[in-house]
mmCIF file of N, CA and C in Angstrom:
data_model
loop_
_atom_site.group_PDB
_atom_site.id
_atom_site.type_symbol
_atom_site.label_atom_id
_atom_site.label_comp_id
_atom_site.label_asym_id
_atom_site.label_seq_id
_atom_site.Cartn_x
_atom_site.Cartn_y
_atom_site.Cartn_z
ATOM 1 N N UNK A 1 0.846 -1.185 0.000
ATOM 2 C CA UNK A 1 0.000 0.000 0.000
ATOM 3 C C UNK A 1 0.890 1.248 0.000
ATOM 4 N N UNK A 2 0.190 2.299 -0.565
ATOM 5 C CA UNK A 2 1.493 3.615 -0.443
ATOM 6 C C UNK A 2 0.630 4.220 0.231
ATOM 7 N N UNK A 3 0.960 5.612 0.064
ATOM 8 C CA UNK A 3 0.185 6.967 0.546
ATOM 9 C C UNK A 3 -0.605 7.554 -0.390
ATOM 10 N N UNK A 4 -0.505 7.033 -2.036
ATOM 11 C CA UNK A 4 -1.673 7.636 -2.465
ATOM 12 C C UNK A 4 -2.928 6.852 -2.999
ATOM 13 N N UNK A 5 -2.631 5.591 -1.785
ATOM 14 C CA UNK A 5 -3.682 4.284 -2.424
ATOM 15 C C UNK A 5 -5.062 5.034 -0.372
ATOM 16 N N UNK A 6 -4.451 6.146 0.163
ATOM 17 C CA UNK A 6 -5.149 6.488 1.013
ATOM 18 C C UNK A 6 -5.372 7.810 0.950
ATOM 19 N N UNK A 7 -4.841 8.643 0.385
ATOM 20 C CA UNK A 7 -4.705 10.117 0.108
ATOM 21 C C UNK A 7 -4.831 10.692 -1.583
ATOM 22 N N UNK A 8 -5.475 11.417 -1.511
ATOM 23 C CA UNK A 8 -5.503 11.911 -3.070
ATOM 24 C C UNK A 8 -4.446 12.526 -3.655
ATOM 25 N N UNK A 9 -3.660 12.283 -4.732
ATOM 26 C CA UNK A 9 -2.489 12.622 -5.706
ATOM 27 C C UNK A 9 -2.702 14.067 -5.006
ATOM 28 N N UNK A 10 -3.724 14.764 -5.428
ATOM 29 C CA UNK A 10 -3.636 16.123 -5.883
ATOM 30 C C UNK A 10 -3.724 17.352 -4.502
ATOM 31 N N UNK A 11 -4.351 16.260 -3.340
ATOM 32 C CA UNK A 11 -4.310 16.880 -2.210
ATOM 33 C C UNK A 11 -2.679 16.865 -1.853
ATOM 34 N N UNK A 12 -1.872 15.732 -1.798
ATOM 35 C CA UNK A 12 -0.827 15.313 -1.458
ATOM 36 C C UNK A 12 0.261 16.965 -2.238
ATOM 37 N N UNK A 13 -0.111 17.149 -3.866
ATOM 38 C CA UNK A 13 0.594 17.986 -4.426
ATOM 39 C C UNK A 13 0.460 19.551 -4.051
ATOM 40 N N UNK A 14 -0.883 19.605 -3.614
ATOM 41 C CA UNK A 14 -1.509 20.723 -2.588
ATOM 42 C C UNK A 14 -0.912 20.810 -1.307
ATOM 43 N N UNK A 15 -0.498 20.275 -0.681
ATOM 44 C CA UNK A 15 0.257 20.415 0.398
ATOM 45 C C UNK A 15 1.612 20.253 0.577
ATOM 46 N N UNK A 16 2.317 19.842 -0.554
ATOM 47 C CA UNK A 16 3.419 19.871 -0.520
ATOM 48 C C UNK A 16 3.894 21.668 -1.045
ATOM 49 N N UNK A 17 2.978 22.078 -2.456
ATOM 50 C CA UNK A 17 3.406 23.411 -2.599
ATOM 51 C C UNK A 17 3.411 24.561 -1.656
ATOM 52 N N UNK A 18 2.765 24.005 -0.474
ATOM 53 C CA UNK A 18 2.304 24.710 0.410
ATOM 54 C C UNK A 18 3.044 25.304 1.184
ATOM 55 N N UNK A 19 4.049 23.973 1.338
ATOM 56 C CA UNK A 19 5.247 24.085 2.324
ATOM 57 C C UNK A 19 6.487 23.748 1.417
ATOM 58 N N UNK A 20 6.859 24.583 0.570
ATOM 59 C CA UNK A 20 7.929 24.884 -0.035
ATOM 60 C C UNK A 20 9.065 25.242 -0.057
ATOM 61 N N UNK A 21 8.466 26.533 1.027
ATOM 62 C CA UNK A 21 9.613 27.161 1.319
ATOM 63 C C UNK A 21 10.335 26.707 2.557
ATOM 64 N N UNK A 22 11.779 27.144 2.755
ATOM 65 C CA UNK A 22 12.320 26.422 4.440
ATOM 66 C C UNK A 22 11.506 27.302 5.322
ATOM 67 N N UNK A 23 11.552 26.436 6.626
ATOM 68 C CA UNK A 23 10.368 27.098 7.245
ATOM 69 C C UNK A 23 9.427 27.326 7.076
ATOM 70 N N UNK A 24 8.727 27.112 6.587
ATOM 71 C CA UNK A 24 7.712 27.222 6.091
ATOM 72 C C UNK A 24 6.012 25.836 6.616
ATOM 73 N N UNK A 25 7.040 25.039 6.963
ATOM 74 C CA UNK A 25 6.175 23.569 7.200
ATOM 75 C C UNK A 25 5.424 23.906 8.413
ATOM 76 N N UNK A 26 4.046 23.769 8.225
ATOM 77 C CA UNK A 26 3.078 23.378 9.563
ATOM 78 C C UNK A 26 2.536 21.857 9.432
ATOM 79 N N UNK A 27 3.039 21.280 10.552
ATOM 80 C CA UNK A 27 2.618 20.040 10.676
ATOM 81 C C UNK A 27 0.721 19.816 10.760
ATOM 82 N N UNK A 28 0.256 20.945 11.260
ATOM 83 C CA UNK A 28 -1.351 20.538 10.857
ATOM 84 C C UNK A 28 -1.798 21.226 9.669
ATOM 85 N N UNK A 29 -1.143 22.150 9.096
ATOM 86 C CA UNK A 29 -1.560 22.682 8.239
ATOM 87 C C UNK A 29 -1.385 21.606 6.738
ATOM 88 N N UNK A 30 -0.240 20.907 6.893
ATOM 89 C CA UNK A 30 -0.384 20.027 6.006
ATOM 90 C C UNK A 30 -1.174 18.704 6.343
ATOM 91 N N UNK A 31 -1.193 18.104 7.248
ATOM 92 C CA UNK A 31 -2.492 17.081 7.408
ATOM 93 C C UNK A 31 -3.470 17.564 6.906
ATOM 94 N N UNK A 32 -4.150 19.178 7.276
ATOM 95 C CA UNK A 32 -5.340 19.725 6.934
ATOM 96 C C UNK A 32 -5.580 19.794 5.335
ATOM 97 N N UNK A 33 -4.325 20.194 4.377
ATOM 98 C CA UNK A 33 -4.351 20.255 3.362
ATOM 99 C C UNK A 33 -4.031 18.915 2.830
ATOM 100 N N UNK A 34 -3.484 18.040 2.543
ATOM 101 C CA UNK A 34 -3.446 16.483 2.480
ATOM 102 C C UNK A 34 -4.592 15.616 2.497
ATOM 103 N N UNK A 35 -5.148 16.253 3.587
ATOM 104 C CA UNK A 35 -6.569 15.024 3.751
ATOM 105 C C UNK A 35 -6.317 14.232 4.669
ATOM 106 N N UNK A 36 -4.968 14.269 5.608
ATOM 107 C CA UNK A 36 -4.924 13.302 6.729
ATOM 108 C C UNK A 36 -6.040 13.773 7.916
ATOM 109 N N UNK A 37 -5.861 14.704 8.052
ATOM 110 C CA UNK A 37 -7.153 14.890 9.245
ATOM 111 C C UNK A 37 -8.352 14.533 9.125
ATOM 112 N N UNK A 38 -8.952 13.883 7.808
ATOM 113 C CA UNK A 38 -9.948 13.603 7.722
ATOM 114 C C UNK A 38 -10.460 12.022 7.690
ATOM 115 N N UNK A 39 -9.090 11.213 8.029
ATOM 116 C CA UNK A 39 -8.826 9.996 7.463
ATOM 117 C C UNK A 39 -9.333 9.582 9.299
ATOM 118 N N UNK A 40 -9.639 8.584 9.233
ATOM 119 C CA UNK A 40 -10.238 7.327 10.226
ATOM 120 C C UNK A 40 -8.710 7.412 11.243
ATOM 121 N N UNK A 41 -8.950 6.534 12.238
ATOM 122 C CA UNK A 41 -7.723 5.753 12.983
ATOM 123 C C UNK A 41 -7.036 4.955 12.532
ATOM 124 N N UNK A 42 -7.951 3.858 11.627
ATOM 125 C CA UNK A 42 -7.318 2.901 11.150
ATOM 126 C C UNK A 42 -6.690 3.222 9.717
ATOM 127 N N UNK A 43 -7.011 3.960 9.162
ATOM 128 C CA UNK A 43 -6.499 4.590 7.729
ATOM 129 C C UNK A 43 -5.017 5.153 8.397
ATOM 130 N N UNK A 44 -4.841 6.635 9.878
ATOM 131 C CA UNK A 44 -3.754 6.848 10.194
ATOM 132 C C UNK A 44 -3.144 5.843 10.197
ATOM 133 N N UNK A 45 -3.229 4.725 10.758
ATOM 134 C CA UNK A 45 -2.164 3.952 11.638
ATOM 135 C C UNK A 45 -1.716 3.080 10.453
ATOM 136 N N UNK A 46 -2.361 3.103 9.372
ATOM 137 C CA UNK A 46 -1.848 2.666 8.256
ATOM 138 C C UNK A 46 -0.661 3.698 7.038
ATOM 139 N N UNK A 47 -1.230 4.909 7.316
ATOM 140 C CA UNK A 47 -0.055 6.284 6.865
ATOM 141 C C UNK A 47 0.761 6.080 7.824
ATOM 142 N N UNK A 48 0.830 5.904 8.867
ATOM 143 C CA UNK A 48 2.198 5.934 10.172
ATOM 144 C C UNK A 48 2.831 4.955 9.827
ATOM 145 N N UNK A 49 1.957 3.918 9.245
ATOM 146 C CA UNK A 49 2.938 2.584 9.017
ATOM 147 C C UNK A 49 4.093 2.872 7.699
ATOM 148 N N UNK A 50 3.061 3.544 6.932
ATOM 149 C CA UNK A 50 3.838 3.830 5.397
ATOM 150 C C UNK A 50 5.409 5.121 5.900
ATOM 151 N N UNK A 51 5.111 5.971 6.697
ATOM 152 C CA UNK A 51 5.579 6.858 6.800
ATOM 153 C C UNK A 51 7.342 6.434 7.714
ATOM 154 N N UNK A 52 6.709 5.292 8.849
ATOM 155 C CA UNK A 52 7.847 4.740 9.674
ATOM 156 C C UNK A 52 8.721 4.129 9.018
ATOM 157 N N UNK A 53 9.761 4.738 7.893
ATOM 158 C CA UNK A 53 10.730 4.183 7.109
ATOM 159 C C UNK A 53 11.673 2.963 7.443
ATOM 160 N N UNK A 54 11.903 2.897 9.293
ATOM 161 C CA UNK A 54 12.662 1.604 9.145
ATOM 162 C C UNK A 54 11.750 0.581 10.283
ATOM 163 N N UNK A 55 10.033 1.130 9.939
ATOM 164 C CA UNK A 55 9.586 0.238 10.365
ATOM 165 C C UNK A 55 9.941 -0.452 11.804
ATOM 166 N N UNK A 56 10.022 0.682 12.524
ATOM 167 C CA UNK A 56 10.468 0.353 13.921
ATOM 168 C C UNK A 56 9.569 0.944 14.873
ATOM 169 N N UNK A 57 8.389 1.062 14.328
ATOM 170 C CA UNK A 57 7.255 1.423 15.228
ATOM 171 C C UNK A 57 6.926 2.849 16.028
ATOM 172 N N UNK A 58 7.996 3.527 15.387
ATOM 173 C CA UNK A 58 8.094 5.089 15.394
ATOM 174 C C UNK A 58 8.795 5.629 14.950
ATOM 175 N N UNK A 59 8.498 6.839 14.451
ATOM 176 C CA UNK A 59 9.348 8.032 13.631
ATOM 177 C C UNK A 59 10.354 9.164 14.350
ATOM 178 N N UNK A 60 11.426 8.686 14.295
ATOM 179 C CA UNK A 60 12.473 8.977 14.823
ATOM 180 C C UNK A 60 12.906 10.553 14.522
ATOM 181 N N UNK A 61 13.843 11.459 14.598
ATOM 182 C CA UNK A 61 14.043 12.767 14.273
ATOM 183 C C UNK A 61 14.627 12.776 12.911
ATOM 184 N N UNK A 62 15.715 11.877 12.713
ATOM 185 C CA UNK A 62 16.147 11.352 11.514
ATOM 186 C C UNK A 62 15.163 11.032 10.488
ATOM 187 N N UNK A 63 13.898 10.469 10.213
ATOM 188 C CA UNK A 63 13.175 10.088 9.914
ATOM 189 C C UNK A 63 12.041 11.448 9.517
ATOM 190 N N UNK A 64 11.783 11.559 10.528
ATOM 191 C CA UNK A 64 10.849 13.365 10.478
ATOM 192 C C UNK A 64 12.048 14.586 9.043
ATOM 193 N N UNK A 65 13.241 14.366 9.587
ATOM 194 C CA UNK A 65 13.480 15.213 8.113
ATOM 195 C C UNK A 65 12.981 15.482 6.940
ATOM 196 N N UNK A 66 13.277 14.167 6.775
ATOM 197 C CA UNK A 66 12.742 13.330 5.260
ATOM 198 C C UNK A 66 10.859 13.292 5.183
ATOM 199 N N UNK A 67 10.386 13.809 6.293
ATOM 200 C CA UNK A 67 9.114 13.425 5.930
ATOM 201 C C UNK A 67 8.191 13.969 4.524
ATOM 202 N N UNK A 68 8.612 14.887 4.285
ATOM 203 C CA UNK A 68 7.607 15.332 2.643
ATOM 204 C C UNK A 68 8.619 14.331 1.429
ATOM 205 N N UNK A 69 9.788 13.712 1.767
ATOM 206 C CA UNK A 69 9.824 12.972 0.657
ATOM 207 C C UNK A 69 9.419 11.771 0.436
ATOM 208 N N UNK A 70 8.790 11.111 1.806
ATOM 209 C CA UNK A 70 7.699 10.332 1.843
ATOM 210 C C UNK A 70 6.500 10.283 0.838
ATOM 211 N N UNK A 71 6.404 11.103 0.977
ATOM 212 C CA UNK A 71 5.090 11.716 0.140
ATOM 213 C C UNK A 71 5.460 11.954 -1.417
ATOM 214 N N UNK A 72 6.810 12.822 -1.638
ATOM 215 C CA UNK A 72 7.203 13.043 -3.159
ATOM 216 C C UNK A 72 8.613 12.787 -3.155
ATOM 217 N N UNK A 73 9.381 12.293 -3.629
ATOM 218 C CA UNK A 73 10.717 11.528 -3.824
ATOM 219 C C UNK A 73 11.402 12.736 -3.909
ATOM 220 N N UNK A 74 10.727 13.674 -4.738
ATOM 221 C CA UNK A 74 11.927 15.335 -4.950
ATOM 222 C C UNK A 74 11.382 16.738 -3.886
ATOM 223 N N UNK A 75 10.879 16.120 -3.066
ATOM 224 C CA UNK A 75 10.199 17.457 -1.859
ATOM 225 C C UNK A 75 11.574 17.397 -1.607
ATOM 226 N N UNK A 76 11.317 18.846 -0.532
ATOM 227 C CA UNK A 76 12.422 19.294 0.495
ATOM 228 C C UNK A 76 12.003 18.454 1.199
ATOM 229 N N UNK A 77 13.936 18.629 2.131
ATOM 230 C CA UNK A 77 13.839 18.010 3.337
ATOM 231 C C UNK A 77 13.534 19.257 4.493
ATOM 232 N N UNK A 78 13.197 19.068 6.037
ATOM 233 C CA UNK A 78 12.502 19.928 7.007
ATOM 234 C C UNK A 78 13.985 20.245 7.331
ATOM 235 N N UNK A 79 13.779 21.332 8.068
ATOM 236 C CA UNK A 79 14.812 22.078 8.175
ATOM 237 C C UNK A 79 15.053 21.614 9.998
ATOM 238 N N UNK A 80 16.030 22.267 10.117
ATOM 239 C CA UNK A 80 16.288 21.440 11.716
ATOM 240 C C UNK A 80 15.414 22.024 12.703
ATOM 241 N N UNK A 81 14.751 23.514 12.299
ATOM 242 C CA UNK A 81 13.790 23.673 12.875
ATOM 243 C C UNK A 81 12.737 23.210 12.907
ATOM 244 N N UNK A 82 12.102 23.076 11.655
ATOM 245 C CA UNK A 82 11.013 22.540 11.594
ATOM 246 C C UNK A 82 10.717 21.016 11.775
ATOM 247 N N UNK A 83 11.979 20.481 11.791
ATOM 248 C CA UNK A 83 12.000 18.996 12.716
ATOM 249 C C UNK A 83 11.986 18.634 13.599
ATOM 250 N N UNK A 84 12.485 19.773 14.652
ATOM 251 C CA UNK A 84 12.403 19.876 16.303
ATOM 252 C C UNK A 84 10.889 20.310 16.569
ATOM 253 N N UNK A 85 10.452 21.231 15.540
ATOM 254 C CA UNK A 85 9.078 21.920 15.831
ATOM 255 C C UNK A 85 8.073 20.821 16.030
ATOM 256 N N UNK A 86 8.171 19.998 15.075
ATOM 257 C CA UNK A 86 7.454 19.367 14.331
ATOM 258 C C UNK A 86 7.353 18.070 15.550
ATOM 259 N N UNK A 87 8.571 17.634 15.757
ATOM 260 C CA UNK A 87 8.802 16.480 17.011
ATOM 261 C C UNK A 87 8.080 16.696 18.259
ATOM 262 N N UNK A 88 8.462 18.237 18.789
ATOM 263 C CA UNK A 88 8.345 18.436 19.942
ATOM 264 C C UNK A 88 6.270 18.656 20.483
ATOM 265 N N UNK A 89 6.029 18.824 18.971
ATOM 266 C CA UNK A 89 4.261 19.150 18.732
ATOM 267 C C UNK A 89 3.577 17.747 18.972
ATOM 268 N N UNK A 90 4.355 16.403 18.872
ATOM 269 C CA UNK A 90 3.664 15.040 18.345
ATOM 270 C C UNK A 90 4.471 14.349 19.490
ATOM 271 N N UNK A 91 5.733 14.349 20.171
ATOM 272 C CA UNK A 91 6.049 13.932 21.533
ATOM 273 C C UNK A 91 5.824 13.671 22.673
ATOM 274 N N UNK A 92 4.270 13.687 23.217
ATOM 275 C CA UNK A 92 4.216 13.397 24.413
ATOM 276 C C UNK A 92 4.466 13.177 25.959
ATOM 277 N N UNK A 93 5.515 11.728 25.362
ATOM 278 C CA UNK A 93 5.788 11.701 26.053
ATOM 279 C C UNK A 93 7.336 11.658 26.677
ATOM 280 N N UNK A 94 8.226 12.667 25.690
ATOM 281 C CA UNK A 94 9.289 12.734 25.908
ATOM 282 C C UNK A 94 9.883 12.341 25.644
ATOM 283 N N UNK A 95 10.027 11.063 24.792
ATOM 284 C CA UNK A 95 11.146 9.903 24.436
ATOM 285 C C UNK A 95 12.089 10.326 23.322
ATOM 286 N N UNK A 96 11.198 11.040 22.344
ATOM 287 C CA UNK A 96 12.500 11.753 21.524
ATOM 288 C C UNK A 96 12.150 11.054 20.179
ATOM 289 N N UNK A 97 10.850 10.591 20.164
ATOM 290 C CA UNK A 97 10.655 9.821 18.588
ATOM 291 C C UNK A 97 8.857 10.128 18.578
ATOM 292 N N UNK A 98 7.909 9.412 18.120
ATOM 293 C CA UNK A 98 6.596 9.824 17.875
ATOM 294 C C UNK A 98 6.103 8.389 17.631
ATOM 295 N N UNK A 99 4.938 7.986 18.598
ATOM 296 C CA UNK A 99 4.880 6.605 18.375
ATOM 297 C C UNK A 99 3.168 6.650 17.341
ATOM 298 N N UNK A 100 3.062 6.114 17.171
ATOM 299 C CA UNK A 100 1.692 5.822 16.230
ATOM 300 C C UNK A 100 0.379 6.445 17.161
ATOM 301 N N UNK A 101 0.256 6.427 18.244
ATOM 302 C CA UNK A 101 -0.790 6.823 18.502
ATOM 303 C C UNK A 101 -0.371 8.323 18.943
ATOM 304 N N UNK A 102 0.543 8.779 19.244
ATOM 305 C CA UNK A 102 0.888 10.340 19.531
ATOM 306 C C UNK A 102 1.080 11.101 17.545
ATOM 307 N N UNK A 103 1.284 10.521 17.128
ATOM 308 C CA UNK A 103 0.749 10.793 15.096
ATOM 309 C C UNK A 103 -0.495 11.266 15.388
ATOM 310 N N UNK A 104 -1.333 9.870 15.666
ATOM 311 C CA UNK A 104 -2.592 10.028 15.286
ATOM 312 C C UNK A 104 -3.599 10.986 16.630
ATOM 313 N N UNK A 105 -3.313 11.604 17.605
ATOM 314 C CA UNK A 105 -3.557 12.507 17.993
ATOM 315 C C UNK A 105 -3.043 13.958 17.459
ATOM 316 N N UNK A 106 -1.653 14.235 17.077
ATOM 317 C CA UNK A 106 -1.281 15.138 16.820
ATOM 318 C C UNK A 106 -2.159 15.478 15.306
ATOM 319 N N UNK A 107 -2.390 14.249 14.258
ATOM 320 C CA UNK A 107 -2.848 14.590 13.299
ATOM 321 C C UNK A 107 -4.823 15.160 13.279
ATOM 322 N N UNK A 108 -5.179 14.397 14.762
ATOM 323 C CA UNK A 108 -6.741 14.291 14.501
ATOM 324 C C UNK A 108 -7.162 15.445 15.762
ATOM 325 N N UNK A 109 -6.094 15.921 15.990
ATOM 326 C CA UNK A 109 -6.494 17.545 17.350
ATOM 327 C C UNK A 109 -7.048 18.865 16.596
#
């Protein structure tokens, strides 16, 4: 399964132009524009799955960089701000990574 067998091509291309520029990335503003906020639990936890690159049951800081090339192979990568921003918004509970259900709150708040 990918991300656009759950998300629409064109929403996905809509939110990537969105956040173009460095700095520029809002982590709800692109769920909002994407169509993730509108997606079920079980649809998230299936994007978290696609998104957790080494499949280790959470998205690490390393991992959060890279997150819009998830989505498009030639996006930017997040800038070190907007990776700390972005971490520290979906962290909870401190550990320093984002587990599937702190995603799917951060994405459905």
């Amino acid at each position: 399964m990918s991300l656009t067998d759950l998300l629409c091509p064109s929403d996905i291309a809509a939110a990537l132009r969105d956040c173009q520029a460095p700095d520029s990335f809002s982590p709800k503003k692109f769920f909002q524009i994407s169509g993730m906020s509108k997606k079920s639990s079980s649809q998230l936890k299936e994007i978290f799955r696609i998104l957790d690159n080494d499949q280790s049951g959470f998205i690490e800081e390393d991992e959060l960089k890279y997150f819009l090339q998830r989505f498009e192979g030639g996006a930017r990568v997040l800038t070190t701000s907007e990776t700390k921003t972005f971490l520290a918004a979906a962290d909870h509970d401190g550990d320093g990574k984002i587990g599937a259900e702190e995603f799917q709150e951060l994405v459905q708040a």
